Coordinates of C-alpha atoms and ligand atoms in Angstrom, one line a residue:
M880 CA -20.2 20.8 -2.9
L881 CA -23.3 19.1 -4.0
I882 CA -25.8 21.2 -6.0
K883 CA -29.3 19.7 -6.3
C884 CA -31.6 21.2 -8.9
I885 CA -35.3 20.8 -9.0
L886 CA -36.7 22.5 -12.1
L887 CA -35.0 25.9 -12.0
L888 CA -34.5 26.0 -8.3
C889 CA -31.0 25.1 -7.3
V890 CA -30.2 24.5 -3.7
F891 CA -26.6 24.8 -2.6
Q892 CA -26.6 21.8 -0.3
V893 CA -23.2 21.6 1.2
T894 CA -22.2 25.2 1.3
L895 CA -18.5 26.0 2.2
G896 CA -17.5 22.6 0.9
R897 CA -18.5 20.6 3.9
Y898 CA -18.9 16.9 3.5
E899 CA -21.8 15.0 4.9
P900 CA -21.8 11.6 6.5
N901 CA -23.0 9.7 3.4
W902 CA -21.1 8.1 0.7
E903 CA -22.3 10.3 -2.1
S904 CA -20.8 13.3 -0.3
I905 CA -17.6 11.4 0.9
D906 CA -17.0 10.1 -2.6
S907 CA -17.3 13.6 -4.1
R908 CA -14.1 14.8 -2.5
P909 CA -11.3 15.1 -5.0
L910 CA -8.4 12.8 -4.1
P911 CA -5.4 15.0 -3.1
A912 CA -3.0 15.0 -6.1
W913 CA 0.1 13.8 -4.2
F914 CA -1.4 10.3 -3.9
D915 CA -1.8 9.6 -7.6
E916 CA 1.6 11.2 -8.3
S917 CA 3.4 9.0 -5.8
K918 CA 2.7 5.7 -7.4
V919 CA 4.9 3.6 -5.0
G920 CA 4.4 3.2 -1.3
I921 CA 5.8 0.8 1.4
L922 CA 3.6 -0.9 3.9
I923 CA 5.2 -2.0 7.2
H924 CA 3.8 -4.9 9.3
W925 CA 5.1 -4.9 12.8
G926 CA 3.3 -6.1 15.9
V927 CA 3.1 -8.8 18.6
F928 CA 2.8 -11.3 15.7
S929 CA 6.5 -10.4 14.9
V930 CA 7.5 -12.4 18.0
P931 CA 6.4 -15.9 17.1
S932 CA 7.1 -14.8 13.5
I933 CA 5.8 -18.0 11.9
L934 CA 3.0 -18.6 9.3
S935 CA 1.7 -15.0 9.1
E936 CA 0.5 -11.9 11.0
W937 CA -2.7 -13.9 11.6
F938 CA -0.9 -16.1 14.1
W939 CA -3.2 -15.5 17.0
Y940 CA -6.3 -16.3 15.0
Q941 CA -4.7 -19.3 13.3
W942 CA -3.5 -20.7 16.6
E943 CA -7.0 -20.3 18.2
T944 CA -8.6 -22.0 15.2
K945 CA -6.2 -24.9 15.6
T946 CA -4.0 -24.6 12.6
P947 CA -1.9 -27.8 13.0
L948 CA 1.5 -26.1 12.3
L949 CA 0.9 -23.6 15.1
V950 CA -0.6 -26.1 17.5
D951 CA 2.6 -28.2 17.1
F952 CA 4.9 -25.2 17.2
M953 CA 3.4 -24.0 20.5
K954 CA 3.3 -27.5 22.1
N955 CA 7.0 -28.1 21.2
N956 CA 8.4 -24.7 22.2
Y957 CA 6.2 -23.1 24.9
R958 CA 4.8 -23.7 28.3
Q959 CA 1.4 -25.3 28.2
D960 CA -0.3 -22.2 29.8
W961 CA 1.4 -19.8 27.4
T962 CA -1.1 -17.2 25.9
Y963 CA -0.8 -14.9 22.9
P964 CA -0.5 -11.8 25.1
D965 CA 2.6 -13.4 26.8
F966 CA 4.4 -12.8 23.5
A967 CA 4.2 -9.0 23.9
N968 CA 7.0 -8.8 26.4
Q969 CA 9.3 -10.2 23.8
L970 CA 8.6 -7.5 21.3
T971 CA 11.9 -6.1 22.4
A972 CA 12.8 -3.7 19.5
E973 CA 16.3 -3.4 20.8
F974 CA 17.8 -2.8 17.4
F975 CA 15.0 -0.5 16.2
D976 CA 16.3 2.7 14.7
A977 CA 13.6 4.9 13.1
E978 CA 16.2 7.0 11.2
E979 CA 17.8 4.0 9.7
W980 CA 14.3 2.9 8.5
A981 CA 13.7 6.3 7.1
S982 CA 16.9 6.2 5.1
L983 CA 16.1 2.8 3.7
L984 CA 12.5 3.7 2.8
N985 CA 13.8 6.8 1.1
I986 CA 16.4 4.8 -0.9
S987 CA 13.6 2.5 -2.1
G988 CA 12.1 5.3 -4.2
A989 CA 8.8 5.0 -2.5
K990 CA 6.9 8.2 -2.0
Y991 CA 4.8 7.1 1.0
V992 CA 4.9 4.8 3.9
V993 CA 2.0 3.1 5.7
M994 CA 2.8 1.6 9.1
V995 CA 0.6 -0.8 11.0
G996 CA -0.7 1.1 14.0
K997 CA -3.0 -1.6 15.2
H998 CA -3.6 -5.0 13.5
H999 CA -6.5 -7.4 14.2
E1000 CA -4.7 -8.5 17.5
G1001 CA -5.6 -5.1 18.9
F1002 CA -2.1 -4.2 20.2
T1003 CA -1.5 -0.5 19.5
M1004 CA 2.0 0.5 18.3
W1005 CA 1.5 3.9 20.0
P1006 CA 0.6 4.7 23.6
S1007 CA -3.2 4.7 23.1
N1008 CA -5.4 5.9 25.9
Y1009 CA -7.9 3.3 24.8
S1010 CA -5.8 0.2 24.8
W1011 CA -4.9 -0.3 28.4
N1012 CA -1.9 -2.5 29.0
W1013 CA -2.0 -3.7 25.3
N1014 CA 0.2 -1.1 23.7
A1015 CA 3.8 -0.6 22.8
M1016 CA 4.4 1.9 25.7
D1017 CA 3.1 -0.3 28.5
V1018 CA 4.4 -3.7 27.3
G1019 CA 7.3 -4.8 25.2
P1020 CA 9.4 -2.0 23.7
K1021 CA 8.1 0.7 26.1
R1022 CA 8.3 3.1 23.2
D1023 CA 6.0 5.1 20.9
L1024 CA 6.8 3.2 17.7
I1025 CA 4.3 5.1 15.5
G1026 CA 5.5 8.4 16.8
E1027 CA 9.2 7.6 16.3
V1028 CA 8.7 6.3 12.7
G1029 CA 6.5 9.2 11.8
A1030 CA 8.9 11.8 13.2
A1031 CA 11.9 10.2 11.4
I1032 CA 10.1 9.9 8.1
R1033 CA 9.1 13.6 8.3
S1034 CA 12.4 15.0 9.5
K1035 CA 14.7 12.9 7.2
T1036 CA 12.6 12.5 4.0
K1037 CA 9.9 14.0 1.9
L1038 CA 7.8 10.8 2.1
H1039 CA 4.2 10.9 3.2
F1040 CA 3.4 9.0 6.4
G1041 CA 0.3 6.9 6.7
I1042 CA -1.1 4.7 9.4
Y1043 CA -2.8 1.3 9.0
H1044 CA -5.7 0.7 11.5
S1045 CA -7.8 -2.4 11.9
L1046 CA -11.4 -1.5 12.7
F1047 CA -12.1 -4.8 14.3
E1048 CA -10.2 -7.0 16.8
W1049 CA -10.4 -10.8 16.7
F1050 CA -10.9 -11.4 20.4
N1051 CA -12.0 -8.1 21.9
P1052 CA -15.0 -8.9 24.3
L1053 CA -16.8 -5.7 23.4
F1054 CA -16.6 -6.5 19.7
E1055 CA -17.7 -10.1 20.3
R1056 CA -20.7 -8.8 22.3
D1057 CA -21.7 -6.4 19.5
R1058 CA -21.3 -9.3 17.0
S1059 CA -23.5 -11.6 19.2
N1060 CA -26.1 -8.7 19.1
A1061 CA -26.0 -8.9 15.3
F1062 CA -24.2 -5.5 15.4
K1063 CA -27.3 -3.8 16.7
T1064 CA -25.1 -2.4 19.5
Q1065 CA -22.0 -0.3 18.9
D1066 CA -20.3 -0.5 22.3
F1067 CA -16.9 -1.5 20.7
I1068 CA -17.1 1.4 18.3
A1069 CA -17.9 3.8 21.1
A1070 CA -15.2 2.5 23.5
K1071 CA -12.5 1.6 21.1
T1072 CA -12.6 2.1 17.3
M1073 CA -13.7 5.7 17.2
P1074 CA -11.7 7.1 20.1
E1075 CA -8.6 5.4 18.8
L1076 CA -9.1 6.7 15.2
Y1077 CA -9.6 10.3 16.5
E1078 CA -6.6 9.9 18.8
L1079 CA -4.4 8.6 15.9
V1080 CA -5.4 11.4 13.6
N1081 CA -5.1 14.2 16.1
K1082 CA -1.8 13.0 17.5
Y1083 CA 0.1 11.8 14.4
K1084 CA -1.6 13.7 11.6
P1085 CA -1.3 10.9 9.1
D1086 CA -1.4 11.6 5.4
I1087 CA -3.2 8.3 4.9
V1088 CA -5.7 6.5 7.2
W1089 CA -5.4 3.0 5.8
S1090 CA -8.4 1.1 7.1
D1091 CA -8.7 -2.7 7.4
G1092 CA -10.6 -5.3 9.2
S1093 CA -14.0 -4.0 8.1
H1094 CA -15.2 -7.3 6.7
A1095 CA -17.1 -8.4 9.8
A1096 CA -19.9 -5.8 9.4
D1097 CA -21.5 -3.1 7.3
D1098 CA -20.3 0.5 7.2
W1099 CA -23.0 1.8 9.5
Y1100 CA -21.8 -0.4 12.3
W1101 CA -18.3 1.1 12.0
N1102 CA -19.8 4.7 11.9
A1103 CA -17.5 5.1 8.9
T1104 CA -19.1 8.1 7.2
T1105 CA -19.4 10.0 10.4
F1106 CA -15.6 9.6 11.0
L1107 CA -14.8 10.4 7.4
S1108 CA -16.9 13.5 7.3
W1109 CA -15.0 14.7 10.4
L1110 CA -11.7 13.7 8.8
Y1111 CA -12.5 15.7 5.6
N1112 CA -14.2 18.7 7.3
D1113 CA -12.5 19.4 10.6
S1114 CA -9.5 17.2 11.2
P1115 CA -5.9 18.6 11.3
V1116 CA -5.2 16.7 8.0
K1117 CA -8.5 17.6 6.2
D1118 CA -6.8 19.0 3.1
T1119 CA -4.1 16.4 2.6
V1120 CA -5.4 13.1 4.0
V1121 CA -6.2 10.1 1.8
V1122 CA -8.2 7.1 2.8
N1123 CA -8.9 3.7 1.2
D1124 CA -12.2 1.8 0.8
R1125 CA -12.1 -0.7 3.7
W1126 CA -14.9 0.9 5.7
G1127 CA -17.5 -1.9 5.7
I1128 CA -18.1 -5.2 3.9
N1129 CA -20.8 -3.5 1.8
V1130 CA -18.6 -0.6 0.6
N1131 CA -15.2 -2.3 0.0
C1132 CA -14.2 -1.7 -3.6
I1133 CA -17.1 0.8 -4.0
H1134 CA -16.8 3.8 -1.7
G1135 CA -14.2 5.8 0.1
G1136 CA -11.0 7.4 -1.3
F1137 CA -8.9 5.1 -3.4
L1138 CA -9.9 1.5 -3.9
N1139 CA -7.9 -1.4 -2.5
C1140 CA -10.5 -4.1 -3.2
G1141 CA -8.9 -7.3 -2.1
D1142 CA -5.3 -7.9 -1.1
R1143 CA -3.0 -8.1 -4.2
F1144 CA -5.7 -6.6 -6.4
N1145 CA -4.1 -6.3 -9.9
P1146 CA -6.8 -6.1 -12.5
K1147 CA -4.4 -5.7 -15.5
V1148 CA -7.0 -3.4 -17.2
L1149 CA -7.5 0.3 -16.8
Q1150 CA -9.7 1.2 -13.8
K1151 CA -12.1 4.2 -13.7
R1152 CA -11.2 5.2 -10.2
K1153 CA -7.9 5.6 -8.4
W1154 CA -6.9 2.3 -6.9
E1155 CA -4.0 0.7 -5.0
N1156 CA -2.4 -2.8 -5.3
V1157 CA -1.5 -3.8 -1.8
M1158 CA 0.9 -6.8 -2.1
T1159 CA 3.5 -8.5 0.1
L1160 CA 7.1 -9.2 -0.9
D1161 CA 6.9 -12.5 1.0
K1162 CA 4.2 -14.1 -1.1
Y1163 CA 2.7 -15.9 1.9
S1164 CA 2.8 -13.4 4.7
A1165 CA 2.8 -9.7 5.5
G1166 CA 4.4 -10.3 8.9
Y1167 CA 8.0 -11.3 9.0
R1168 CA 8.4 -15.1 9.0
R1169 CA 11.7 -16.5 10.5
N1170 CA 11.3 -19.7 8.5
A1171 CA 10.6 -18.0 5.1
K1172 CA 12.7 -19.3 2.1
L1173 CA 14.4 -17.3 -0.5
E1174 CA 11.9 -18.5 -3.2
D1175 CA 9.0 -17.2 -1.1
Y1176 CA 10.0 -13.7 -1.9
F1177 CA 9.3 -11.7 -5.1
T1178 CA 12.2 -11.6 -7.5
M1179 CA 13.0 -8.2 -9.0
I1180 CA 11.4 -9.2 -12.3
E1181 CA 8.2 -10.3 -10.5
L1182 CA 8.1 -7.1 -8.5
L1183 CA 8.8 -4.8 -11.4
T1184 CA 6.1 -6.6 -13.4
E1185 CA 3.6 -5.8 -10.7
V1186 CA 4.8 -2.2 -10.6
A1187 CA 4.5 -1.8 -14.4
Q1188 CA 1.1 -3.5 -14.7
T1189 CA -0.3 -1.5 -11.7
V1190 CA 0.9 1.9 -12.7
S1191 CA -0.1 1.4 -16.3
C1192 CA -3.7 0.6 -15.3
G1193 CA -3.9 3.7 -13.1
G1194 CA -3.0 2.2 -9.7
N1195 CA -0.5 2.8 -7.0
I1196 CA 1.5 -0.1 -5.6
L1197 CA 1.8 -0.6 -1.8
I1198 CA 4.7 -3.0 -1.2
N1199 CA 4.7 -4.7 2.2
I1200 CA 7.7 -5.6 4.3
G1201 CA 7.7 -7.4 7.7
I1202 CA 9.8 -6.3 10.7
T1203 CA 11.5 -8.6 13.2
K1204 CA 10.7 -8.4 16.9
E1205 CA 14.1 -6.7 17.4
G1206 CA 12.9 -3.9 15.1
T1207 CA 15.2 -4.7 12.1
V1208 CA 14.5 -4.9 8.4
V1209 CA 16.2 -8.2 7.4
P1210 CA 18.7 -8.0 4.5
I1211 CA 16.4 -9.7 2.0
Y1212 CA 14.0 -6.8 2.3
Q1213 CA 16.9 -4.3 2.3
D1214 CA 18.1 -5.9 -0.9
I1215 CA 14.8 -5.7 -2.7
L1216 CA 14.1 -2.1 -1.6
T1217 CA 17.5 -1.0 -2.5
K1218 CA 17.3 -2.6 -6.0
L1219 CA 13.8 -1.1 -6.4
G1220 CA 15.3 2.3 -5.6
K1221 CA 18.1 1.9 -8.2
W1222 CA 15.5 0.9 -10.8
L1223 CA 13.3 3.9 -10.0
T1224 CA 16.3 6.3 -10.1
V1225 CA 16.8 5.3 -13.8
N1226 CA 13.1 4.7 -14.7
G1227 CA 11.2 6.9 -12.4
E1228 CA 10.4 9.4 -15.2
G1229 CA 8.0 6.9 -16.7
I1230 CA 6.5 6.0 -13.3
Y1231 CA 6.0 9.0 -10.9
S1232 CA 3.3 11.5 -11.9
S1233 CA 2.6 9.5 -15.0
K1234 CA -0.9 8.9 -16.4
P1235 CA -2.3 5.8 -18.0
W1236 CA -2.0 5.9 -21.8
T1237 CA -4.8 5.0 -24.3
T1238 CA -3.5 1.4 -24.4
Q1239 CA -2.2 -0.5 -21.3
N1240 CA -0.4 -3.5 -22.6
D1241 CA 0.7 -3.6 -26.2
T1242 CA -1.4 -5.4 -28.8
I1243 CA 1.6 -7.2 -30.4
S1244 CA 4.1 -7.4 -27.6
N1245 CA 1.9 -8.2 -24.7
Y1246 CA 4.8 -7.9 -22.2
V1247 CA 5.1 -4.2 -22.8
W1248 CA 3.0 -1.9 -20.5
Y1249 CA 2.5 1.8 -21.2
T1250 CA 2.4 5.0 -19.2
S1251 CA 2.4 8.6 -20.5
K1252 CA 3.3 12.0 -19.4
V1253 CA 3.4 15.6 -20.6
I1254 CA 6.7 17.4 -20.1
N1255 CA 6.9 21.1 -21.1
N1256 CA 3.7 20.7 -23.2
E1257 CA 5.2 17.8 -25.1
P1258 CA 3.5 14.4 -24.7
Y1259 CA 5.6 11.3 -24.2
V1260 CA 4.7 7.7 -24.1
Y1261 CA 6.7 5.2 -22.0
A1262 CA 6.8 1.5 -23.0
I1263 CA 7.9 -0.6 -20.1
M1264 CA 9.5 -3.8 -21.5
L1265 CA 9.3 -6.8 -19.1
E1266 CA 11.4 -8.8 -21.5
W1267 CA 14.2 -8.0 -23.9
P1268 CA 13.0 -8.7 -27.5
K1269 CA 14.7 -11.7 -28.9
N1270 CA 16.3 -10.3 -32.0
N1271 CA 16.8 -6.8 -30.6
T1272 CA 13.8 -5.6 -32.5
L1273 CA 10.8 -4.4 -30.5
V1274 CA 7.6 -4.5 -32.5
L1275 CA 4.8 -2.5 -31.0
G1276 CA 1.2 -2.4 -32.3
A1277 CA -0.3 0.5 -30.4
P1278 CA 1.9 3.6 -31.1
K1279 CA 1.2 5.4 -34.4
T1280 CA 4.4 6.9 -35.7
S1281 CA 4.8 10.3 -37.4
S1282 CA 7.6 12.3 -39.0
T1283 CA 8.5 13.7 -35.6
T1284 CA 8.8 10.3 -33.8
V1285 CA 11.9 10.0 -31.6
V1286 CA 12.7 6.9 -29.6
S1287 CA 15.1 6.4 -26.7
M1288 CA 15.6 4.3 -23.6
L1289 CA 15.6 5.8 -20.1
G1290 CA 19.1 5.7 -18.6
Y1291 CA 20.8 4.8 -21.9
T1292 CA 23.3 7.5 -22.9
G1293 CA 24.3 6.2 -26.4
G1294 CA 21.7 8.2 -28.3
N1295 CA 18.3 7.8 -29.9
F1296 CA 17.2 4.5 -31.5
S1297 CA 16.4 3.9 -35.1
W1298 CA 12.9 2.8 -35.9
K1299 CA 10.6 2.2 -38.9
P1300 CA 6.8 1.9 -39.2
N1301 CA 5.6 -1.7 -38.7
P1302 CA 4.0 -2.9 -42.0
A1303 CA 0.9 -4.2 -40.1
G1304 CA 0.7 -0.9 -38.1
G1305 CA 2.7 0.3 -35.1
I1306 CA 6.4 0.6 -34.9
Q1307 CA 9.6 -1.5 -35.1
I1308 CA 12.3 -0.3 -32.8
M1309 CA 15.9 -1.4 -33.4
L1310 CA 17.6 -1.7 -30.0
P1311 CA 21.3 -1.3 -30.3
S1312 CA 23.4 -4.0 -28.8
M1313 CA 24.6 -2.8 -25.4
N1314 CA 27.5 -4.0 -23.3
V1315 CA 27.1 -4.5 -19.6
N1316 CA 28.4 -0.9 -18.9
E1317 CA 25.8 0.7 -21.1
I1318 CA 22.7 -1.2 -20.2
P1319 CA 20.7 1.0 -17.8
C1320 CA 19.4 -1.8 -15.6
N1321 CA 19.4 -5.6 -15.2
D1322 CA 15.8 -6.2 -15.9
V1323 CA 12.7 -4.3 -17.1
W1324 CA 13.6 -1.4 -19.4
V1325 CA 11.7 1.7 -20.3
I1326 CA 11.4 3.0 -23.9
K1327 CA 10.6 6.7 -24.2
M1328 CA 8.7 7.8 -27.3
Q1329 CA 8.0 11.3 -28.5
G1330 CA 5.8 12.2 -31.5
V1331 CA 3.6 9.1 -31.4
D1332 CA -0.1 9.0 -31.1
Ligands
NAG1188 C1 16.3 10.5 -0.3 O1 16.3 10.1 -1.7 C2 16.6 11.1 -2.6 C3 16.4 10.6 -4.0 O2 17.1 9.4 -4.1 C4 18.0 11.7 -2.3 O3 18.2 12.8 -3.2 C5 18.0 12.2 -0.9 O4 19.3 12.6 -0.6 C6 17.6 11.1 0.1 N1 17.6 11.6 1.4 C7 18.0 10.9 2.5 C8 17.8 11.5 3.8 O5 18.5 9.8 2.4
NAG1189 C1 -21.9 7.2 15.3 O1 -22.6 8.1 14.4 C2 -23.7 8.6 14.9 C3 -24.4 9.3 13.8 O2 -23.6 10.3 13.2 C4 -23.4 9.5 16.1 O3 -24.6 10.0 16.7 C5 -22.7 8.6 17.2 O4 -22.3 9.4 18.2 C6 -21.5 8.0 16.6 N1 -20.9 7.1 17.5 C7 -19.6 7.2 17.8 C8 -19.1 6.2 18.8 O5 -18.8 7.9 17.2
NAG1190 C1 -4.6 10.6 27.0 O1 -4.8 10.7 28.4 C2 -4.0 11.6 29.1 C3 -4.2 11.5 30.6 O2 -5.6 11.2 30.8 C4 -4.4 13.0 28.5 O3 -3.5 13.9 29.2 C5 -4.1 13.0 27.1 O4 -4.5 14.3 26.5 C6 -4.9 11.9 26.4 N1 -4.4 11.9 25.0 C7 -5.3 11.9 24.0 C8 -4.7 11.9 22.6 O5 -6.5 11.9 24.1
NAG1191 C1 -2.8 -7.7 -23.0 O1 -3.3 -7.4 -24.3 C2 -4.0 -8.4 -25.0 C3 -4.6 -7.9 -26.2 O2 -3.7 -7.0 -26.9 C4 -5.0 -9.1 -24.2 O3 -5.5 -10.2 -24.8 C5 -4.4 -9.6 -22.8 O4 -5.3 -10.2 -22.0 C6 -3.8 -8.4 -22.1 N1 -3.4 -8.7 -20.8 C7 -2.3 -9.4 -20.4 C8 -2.0 -9.5 -19.0 O5 -1.5 -9.8 -21.2
NAG1192 C1 12.4 -9.7 -35.1 O1 11.3 -10.3 -34.5 C2 10.1 -9.7 -34.9 C3 9.0 -10.4 -34.1 O2 9.2 -11.7 -34.0 C4 9.9 -9.8 -36.4 O3 8.6 -9.2 -36.7 C5 11.0 -9.0 -37.0 O4 10.9 -9.1 -38.4 C6 12.3 -9.6 -36.6 N1 13.4 -8.7 -37.1 C7 14.5 -9.1 -37.6 C8 15.5 -8.1 -38.0 O5 14.8 -10.3 -37.7
NAG1193 C1 17.5 12.5 -29.5 O1 16.4 13.2 -30.0 C2 16.1 14.4 -29.2 C3 14.7 14.9 -29.7 O2 14.7 15.1 -31.1 C4 17.2 15.4 -29.4 O3 16.9 16.5 -28.7 C5 18.5 14.7 -29.0 O4 19.6 15.6 -29.2 C6 18.7 13.4 -29.7 N1 19.8 12.7 -29.0 C7 20.9 12.4 -29.7 C8 22.0 11.8 -28.9 O5 21.0 12.5 -30.9

């Protein structure tokens, strides 16, 4: 509710908590708590681009703009008159099992899932009334993929289910016409973007509307605040839904719900507003690439470093996996997600529902990132160690010790650690030598401190 005061006269502007179609009002909505508490989400890229499965999910655009790799690939492997839409029939999904996905996603320790409903290619992964013959029910799998995944996630897990939606489409004639009119017309918005968004929300009741593809035009062209005020006031998910910031080139990283800013945004300093680091486990592509190499994927240390830095600075991390045209999650992604889940089973106490601490990375041991949490009125500080200190002594500059300081390691059952004040300020923690059966995880360990300031 906005209250405007002129001298002593206060006008209750948005009575009954209704949001208005402007950013001041949209931004004033408190972010539903579940989102900040979740910390870890999984993004799923699946679409017609999963059929050629080479270079990236931007295949169509990259082919049209004559990227040599793709021009050669098409010349060597396909009929001369092959068009991108011809790929859709080969999005076969014959091994797709939504319940199997749900179980893997749950094992990963993530608390939410965002699935691509429509990427820039315009193909809808649900039977949209507004995407005639260019949707997963009419062509290819002949199934409602969004519906199946959403239902499996909700029936088998406690994860929140969100949908990624691209506002623009690379080659939609209506969009191209609006663009050639310098976006003074909104025919594409009226015929496609808006009906589709309302359809998605009413039909699938997503917990997140994860918008993308806004970079071609300003927010007013996309009618963003009109949609968002409906979403917040009158939609079936008005109390629980969360949105990001990709609602216009002029508002990205400024307005909306949480801030994504650019892809792979990881500022490594505390942010004022809730944000999310959207990153891809394949460093070069969100879509699955058949010719990816092992070294193209994040190692566990690299991934856990992103997790620690992101959560420490107040962010959530949205970890992308790409799906094959058959509908499978290839073993490399299964492996990473399973290991992430094992790590979070041990160390989740320092991640989920944590708050940033007064310091983000330590002043002496820069490879240590902090989070904090109050449990039963007792404040705790968690020091996430990206490396094991060389002589088993962890020297931290930021924590101020007291007579009640107690130090332990999450997942270590051999007791509390001895420590002493560091002469130059801070604390020296003596880590016991642990054998392979005692060490809680292979890499990245979390020190828990009580009674520090
Ligand atoms: C989901 O994960 C939680 C936590 O690891 C576990 O307790 C639960 O049994 C899992 N549920 C399913 C359906 O796998
Ligand atoms: C866009 O927003 C304007 C102003 O709120 C509204 O009049 C118009 O109907 C909207 N257009 C669409 C396609 O939703
Ligand atoms: C889609 O169109 C069908 C048939 O015209 C209609 O019954 C259905 O309600 C529409 N669905 C949505 C979500 O608008
Ligand atoms: C960590 O902290 C130090 C100062 O203590 C700072 O100079 C550095 O830039 C910070 N960030 C990283 C990523 O190390
Ligand atoms: C371990 O290394 C730290 C930092 O290099 C140093 O301050 C400390 O004195 C060393 N401790 C021992 C027991 O060697
Ligand atoms: C570690 O310290 C905590 C808090 O003082 C205490 O409750 C716990 O019993 C200690 N653990 C061991 C194994 O001594």
